Amino acid sequence: MAEPVTVLEAIELTKRFGKNTVVDGVSLKFPEGRLHAILGPNGAGKTTLFNLLTKDYPVDGGEILLRGERVTRLRPHQISRRGVGRSYQITSVLRELTFFENVWLASYRADHAGAPGLWRDFRAHWATAEKTRQVLAELGLEPFTDRKAADVSYGDQRLLEIAVTLATRPEILLLDEPTSGLSQRESERVKQLILSIKGKFTIIMIEHKMNVVMDISDDVTVMNRGKVIASGSPAQISTDAAVRSAYFGL
Amino acid sequence: MNLVAAQIVNGLAIGMLYAVMALGLSIIKGLLNVPNFAHGALFAVGAYVCYTLSTIGAPFAVALIGAFSGAALLGFLIERFGIANLTGGSYLLQVLFLFGTALVIEQILVLIYGTTGVSLVPPAMLGGAMDLGFMFLPRYLVFCALVGAFSIVAVWLLIEKTRIGSSIRAGIERREMVQCLGIDIGTLLTLGFALGAGMAGLAGGIALPLLGANATSGNDMMAIAFVVLVLGGLGSLYGAVAAGILIGVAQSLTTLVAPSASTLLIYVIMTVVLLIGPKGLFGER
Amino acid sequence: MNKNLLALAAVVLLAVVAPMVIPISIANEIIVIAIFAMATNLVIGVAGLYSFGQAMFFGAGAYLTGYSLTAGGLSLVPSILIAIAGAAALAGIVGAVIIRRSGFYFMMLTFAFNQMAFYVVLVWSGVTGGEDGMAGIKRAPVGGLDLNDRSVFYAFCAVLFVASYVILRQIKKSPLGLVLEAAKENPRRMASLGYSVHGAQLAAFMISGAFAGLAGSLYVLLYRFVPIDSISWIMSGNVVFMVVIGGMSSMVGPIMGAAVFVWLQGLFSLLWAQWALLFGLFIIFVVFTLRGGLIELFKRVARIRRAGEAHHG
């Protein structure tokens, strides 16, 4: 089998907050179409790594390559427009807006390359509205179409978060702890959802729940104190001594 | 050469005024996170208190203390009976309250003193100029710079060296810590606002012999103080002091080449700094 | 859709009925100032950008019209168009410098630029008339319409007023409007979806500037005079006040706010030469009443503020 193409690559990425180096010379390659999980204890720098890859934070050192193109100096919306979609650990759905409006904004951006239109009522952008309903239907969120995000359960907000991210029709999907704060049943639902889209996207996922990681990911990277301490298949990782001492505290 | 030196001294004096104004704003911003739109009106209050006390024969030093105290007292009332009752609500309501208060203060000043404005001759010992050999140095400018510097140092000592000051500092840096220190946060905010307001009043008093005063003359000062705060105060209480002096000197030196452009220069500097300076919003600051 | 038509009908009705029940000059000032208030609501209410420098665009429109009609020797329609374009361009320049600043700093900077504009007008008295303002403005006829007739001029303004309402309301409901509302709540998420938040905000700032310029232009035509007050920061504060008392959730709110403002200003100035004092007291009074009364307004703004704080940390 041919080596898959690397779609996203971090080279010696570094981020400091004051005196703390939170991400310390991390180099990673993410091959196309695979599900890559990032593990690590709290404070390992996983979310910060995401924030660097999406340029939510400026980079203090190193480079980011997106399909070989250097994107280290771009702004977050430019990264997004190059096909990188992301969900946040702390649910970042727009609480004052309805499910429809939340997903609509993502769909519209995918449909519409230029500046947002400023005349026609947004609901009257029929094609976008149709795609919005499709995404909501695919995730079983139709009943919430006209509900305000603030008014539903946390689990449903997490699903909306993923729906919004998918609706931007990204090629690379960054999921930051998609199951955090969810009940067993809800996280099973999210796991099935991720399995169902696996292969269609390159997925990079931060996850704490070992069972989720081991069940569905192709590659696993373990971080601790801002550094990569191990990379490999789920089976390799679960037997790695360094990982065990850092992550499982054994 | 003499001219340049004279303008630098002039700039230092004016810059000190800006610094005093901006430091007051900076304290209020730090504690209450509101832009004090009444700062200009409080400046005018200070000027008029200073004027009134001087005309009834009080020594200039007393008049200046009066300028500080009068504005501080007003600030105390504004915070205690106004802003303190508007917390937990909208930001815009607090800002509008300060706007309304500024209008009321200005109009009351007009009511008492009329619209023509007042001026004050500095006391004899501060009048005239010192002969330094290579230039004449107006005494009042030196006084102005010294009093400005003195009051900034006094505030610095208050904040860094006293118990109440360290609470104010704690209030600015970490709100939740203040409760642990056993200090009532409401009192702290009131005192902080009063201190900031007092500094505006003091600036008004010092500026009176230099610039004169009318009810709305504080607004220009307020605008400049805002600019100074933006330039120097991003996150630091004392950055505003450096920026104030810098702006004052730059402005003064410009009057040598293009007098009418000197105020505009402030905004030009601001624009340039904003354009090339650290960027906001996504942490790139 | 019906709700939209209903609101439009109400606005048209208001424009038609107003001059019948109140003096036409007051009605005329209301609809002109209402354009200004609606424009301001686009930045304050929709985009959540607390601009305290809106008078700079109103004033730019006013002075550009005054200058075009007098020294410029232009006819009426080009003068208005120049006012709109000039105010929008000014908003574009100012916005480009300050749009990345948020919250507290945005407020202070809009005020500072407003004060700069005021200063320029004051110093450049050869052109602007300085403190005395700019007089001698005539309403040249437009396509056979004699605008010196009060009713004709009112109708002219009313048409522009309704058009402004329709356009600004459409913008509020358009994709841009939704993007702005969303960015107000969570700018970071909007950027991660691929929207240029600053771009959208700058667009709103410029559109708002354009309509403020139109309002300033009509104001000058109404009074045949450009007062320096038109560009003072008091005007900026006043228009924020109108938007807040009227309510920010729709474009009808600011119209109501403008009506209350103009009516009260007229009333107070009849009572006492020192009317601004009464007005200041009124603002303070309203601020405290709103605190208890319009709870919904409160919650909404509080949430915006929380989102802002969470964001700036």
CSV table of C-alpha atoms in Angstrom, one decimal, chain C residues 84-235:
chain,number,residue,atom,x,y,z
C,84,ILE,CA,-22.9,59.6,2.2
C,85,ALA,CA,-19.8,58.6,0.4
C,86,GLY,CA,-17.6,60.9,2.5
C,87,ALA,CA,-19.0,59.6,5.8
C,88,ALA,CA,-18.6,56.0,4.7
C,89,ALA,CA,-15.0,56.6,3.6
C,90,LEU,CA,-14.2,58.3,6.9
C,91,ALA,CA,-15.8,55.3,8.7
C,92,GLY,CA,-13.7,53.0,6.6
C,93,ILE,CA,-10.5,54.8,7.5
C,94,VAL,CA,-11.2,55.1,11.2
C,95,GLY,CA,-12.6,51.6,11.3
C,96,ALA,CA,-9.5,50.1,9.6
C,97,VAL,CA,-7.4,51.6,12.4
C,98,ILE,CA,-9.6,50.7,15.4
C,99,ILE,CA,-11.8,47.7,14.5
C,100,ARG,CA,-9.3,45.2,16.0
C,101,ARG,CA,-9.7,46.9,19.3
C,102,SER,CA,-12.6,45.7,21.3
C,103,GLY,CA,-14.8,46.7,24.2
C,104,PHE,CA,-13.2,49.3,26.4
C,105,TYR,CA,-10.6,50.4,23.9
C,106,PHE,CA,-13.0,50.6,21.0
C,107,MET,CA,-15.2,52.9,23.0
C,108,MET,CA,-12.3,55.2,24.0
C,109,LEU,CA,-10.9,55.2,20.5
C,110,THR,CA,-14.2,56.1,18.8
C,111,PHE,CA,-14.5,59.0,21.2
C,112,ALA,CA,-10.9,60.1,20.6
C,113,PHE,CA,-11.4,60.1,16.9
C,114,ASN,CA,-14.6,62.0,17.3
C,115,GLN,CA,-12.8,64.6,19.3
C,116,MET,CA,-10.2,64.8,16.6
C,117,ALA,CA,-12.8,65.5,14.0
C,118,PHE,CA,-14.3,68.1,16.2
C,119,TYR,CA,-10.9,69.7,16.6
C,120,VAL,CA,-10.3,69.8,12.9
C,121,VAL,CA,-13.6,71.5,12.3
C,122,LEU,CA,-12.9,74.0,15.0
C,123,VAL,CA,-9.4,74.9,13.8
C,124,TRP,CA,-10.2,74.8,10.1
C,125,SER,CA,-12.6,77.7,10.5
C,126,GLY,CA,-11.9,79.2,7.1
C,127,VAL,CA,-13.8,76.4,5.6
C,128,THR,CA,-16.1,75.2,8.4
C,129,GLY,CA,-16.9,78.5,10.1
C,130,GLY,CA,-15.4,77.1,13.3
C,131,GLU,CA,-17.4,77.6,16.3
C,132,ASP,CA,-20.1,79.6,14.5
C,133,GLY,CA,-20.9,76.8,12.2
C,134,MET,CA,-21.7,77.0,8.5
C,135,ALA,CA,-24.6,79.2,7.3
C,136,GLY,CA,-26.2,80.2,4.0
C,137,ILE,CA,-27.3,76.8,2.9
C,138,LYS,CA,-30.1,76.8,0.4
C,139,ARG,CA,-32.4,73.9,-0.7
C,140,ALA,CA,-32.1,73.9,-4.5
C,141,PRO,CA,-35.1,72.4,-6.3
C,142,VAL,CA,-34.8,68.7,-7.2
C,143,GLY,CA,-36.4,67.7,-10.5
C,144,GLY,CA,-39.1,70.4,-10.2
C,145,LEU,CA,-39.8,69.8,-6.6
C,146,ASP,CA,-39.7,72.9,-4.5
C,147,LEU,CA,-38.0,71.7,-1.3
C,148,ASN,CA,-38.4,75.1,0.3
C,149,ASP,CA,-42.0,74.0,0.8
C,150,ARG,CA,-42.0,72.4,4.2
C,151,SER,CA,-44.4,69.6,3.3
C,152,VAL,CA,-42.4,68.8,0.1
C,153,PHE,CA,-39.2,68.7,2.1
C,154,TYR,CA,-40.8,66.5,4.7
C,155,ALA,CA,-42.0,64.1,2.1
C,156,PHE,CA,-38.5,64.0,0.6
C,157,CYS,CA,-37.0,63.2,4.0
C,158,ALA,CA,-39.8,60.7,4.7
C,159,VAL,CA,-39.0,58.7,1.6
C,160,LEU,CA,-35.4,58.5,2.5
C,161,PHE,CA,-36.3,57.6,6.1
C,162,VAL,CA,-38.5,54.7,5.0
C,163,ALA,CA,-35.8,53.6,2.5
C,164,SER,CA,-33.2,53.7,5.2
C,165,TYR,CA,-35.4,51.7,7.5
C,166,VAL,CA,-36.0,49.0,4.8
C,167,ILE,CA,-32.3,48.8,3.9
C,168,LEU,CA,-31.0,48.7,7.5
C,169,ARG,CA,-33.6,46.1,8.5
C,170,GLN,CA,-32.7,43.9,5.5
C,171,ILE,CA,-29.0,44.2,6.5
C,172,LYS,CA,-29.9,43.1,10.0
C,173,LYS,CA,-31.7,40.0,8.7
C,174,SER,CA,-29.1,39.3,6.0
C,175,PRO,CA,-26.2,36.9,6.3
C,176,LEU,CA,-24.1,39.8,7.3
C,177,GLY,CA,-26.5,40.7,10.1
C,178,LEU,CA,-26.4,37.1,11.4
C,179,VAL,CA,-22.6,36.9,11.1
C,180,LEU,CA,-22.4,40.2,13.2
C,181,GLU,CA,-24.9,38.9,15.8
C,182,ALA,CA,-22.9,35.7,16.1
C,183,ALA,CA,-19.6,37.4,16.2
C,184,LYS,CA,-20.9,39.6,19.0
C,185,GLU,CA,-21.4,36.5,21.0
C,186,ASN,CA,-18.3,34.5,20.1
C,187,PRO,CA,-15.9,36.1,17.6
C,188,ARG,CA,-13.4,33.3,18.0
C,189,ARG,CA,-15.9,30.7,16.9
C,190,MET,CA,-16.9,32.8,13.9
C,191,ALA,CA,-13.3,33.0,12.8
C,192,SER,CA,-12.9,29.2,13.2
C,193,LEU,CA,-15.9,28.8,10.9
C,194,GLY,CA,-14.0,30.9,8.3
C,195,TYR,CA,-15.5,34.3,8.7
C,196,SER,CA,-13.4,37.4,8.7
C,197,VAL,CA,-14.9,38.9,11.8
C,198,HIS,CA,-13.1,42.2,11.4
C,199,GLY,CA,-14.1,42.4,7.8
C,200,ALA,CA,-17.8,42.0,8.7
C,201,GLN,CA,-17.5,44.5,11.5
C,202,LEU,CA,-15.7,47.0,9.3
C,203,ALA,CA,-18.5,46.6,6.7
C,204,ALA,CA,-21.1,47.3,9.4
C,205,PHE,CA,-19.1,50.3,10.6
C,206,MET,CA,-19.0,51.8,7.1
C,207,ILE,CA,-22.6,51.1,6.3
C,208,SER,CA,-23.5,52.8,9.6
C,209,GLY,CA,-21.2,55.7,8.7
C,210,ALA,CA,-22.9,56.1,5.4
C,211,PHE,CA,-26.4,56.3,6.9
C,212,ALA,CA,-25.2,58.6,9.6
C,213,GLY,CA,-23.8,60.8,6.9
C,214,LEU,CA,-27.1,60.8,5.1
C,215,ALA,CA,-28.8,61.8,8.4
C,216,GLY,CA,-26.3,64.6,8.9
C,217,SER,CA,-26.9,65.8,5.3
C,218,LEU,CA,-30.6,66.0,5.7
C,219,TYR,CA,-30.2,67.7,9.1
C,220,VAL,CA,-28.3,70.5,7.5
C,221,LEU,CA,-30.9,70.8,4.7
C,222,LEU,CA,-33.6,70.9,7.4
C,223,TYR,CA,-32.1,73.8,9.3
C,224,ARG,CA,-30.1,75.4,6.4
C,225,PHE,CA,-27.2,75.6,8.8
C,226,VAL,CA,-24.4,73.3,10.1
C,227,PRO,CA,-24.0,73.7,13.8
C,228,ILE,CA,-20.7,72.7,15.3
C,229,ASP,CA,-22.7,70.6,17.7
C,230,SER,CA,-23.5,68.2,14.9
C,231,ILE,CA,-19.9,66.8,15.2
C,232,SER,CA,-19.5,67.1,19.0
C,233,TRP,CA,-19.2,64.1,21.2
C,234,ILE,CA,-22.4,65.1,23.0
C,235,MET,CA,-24.2,64.1,19.8
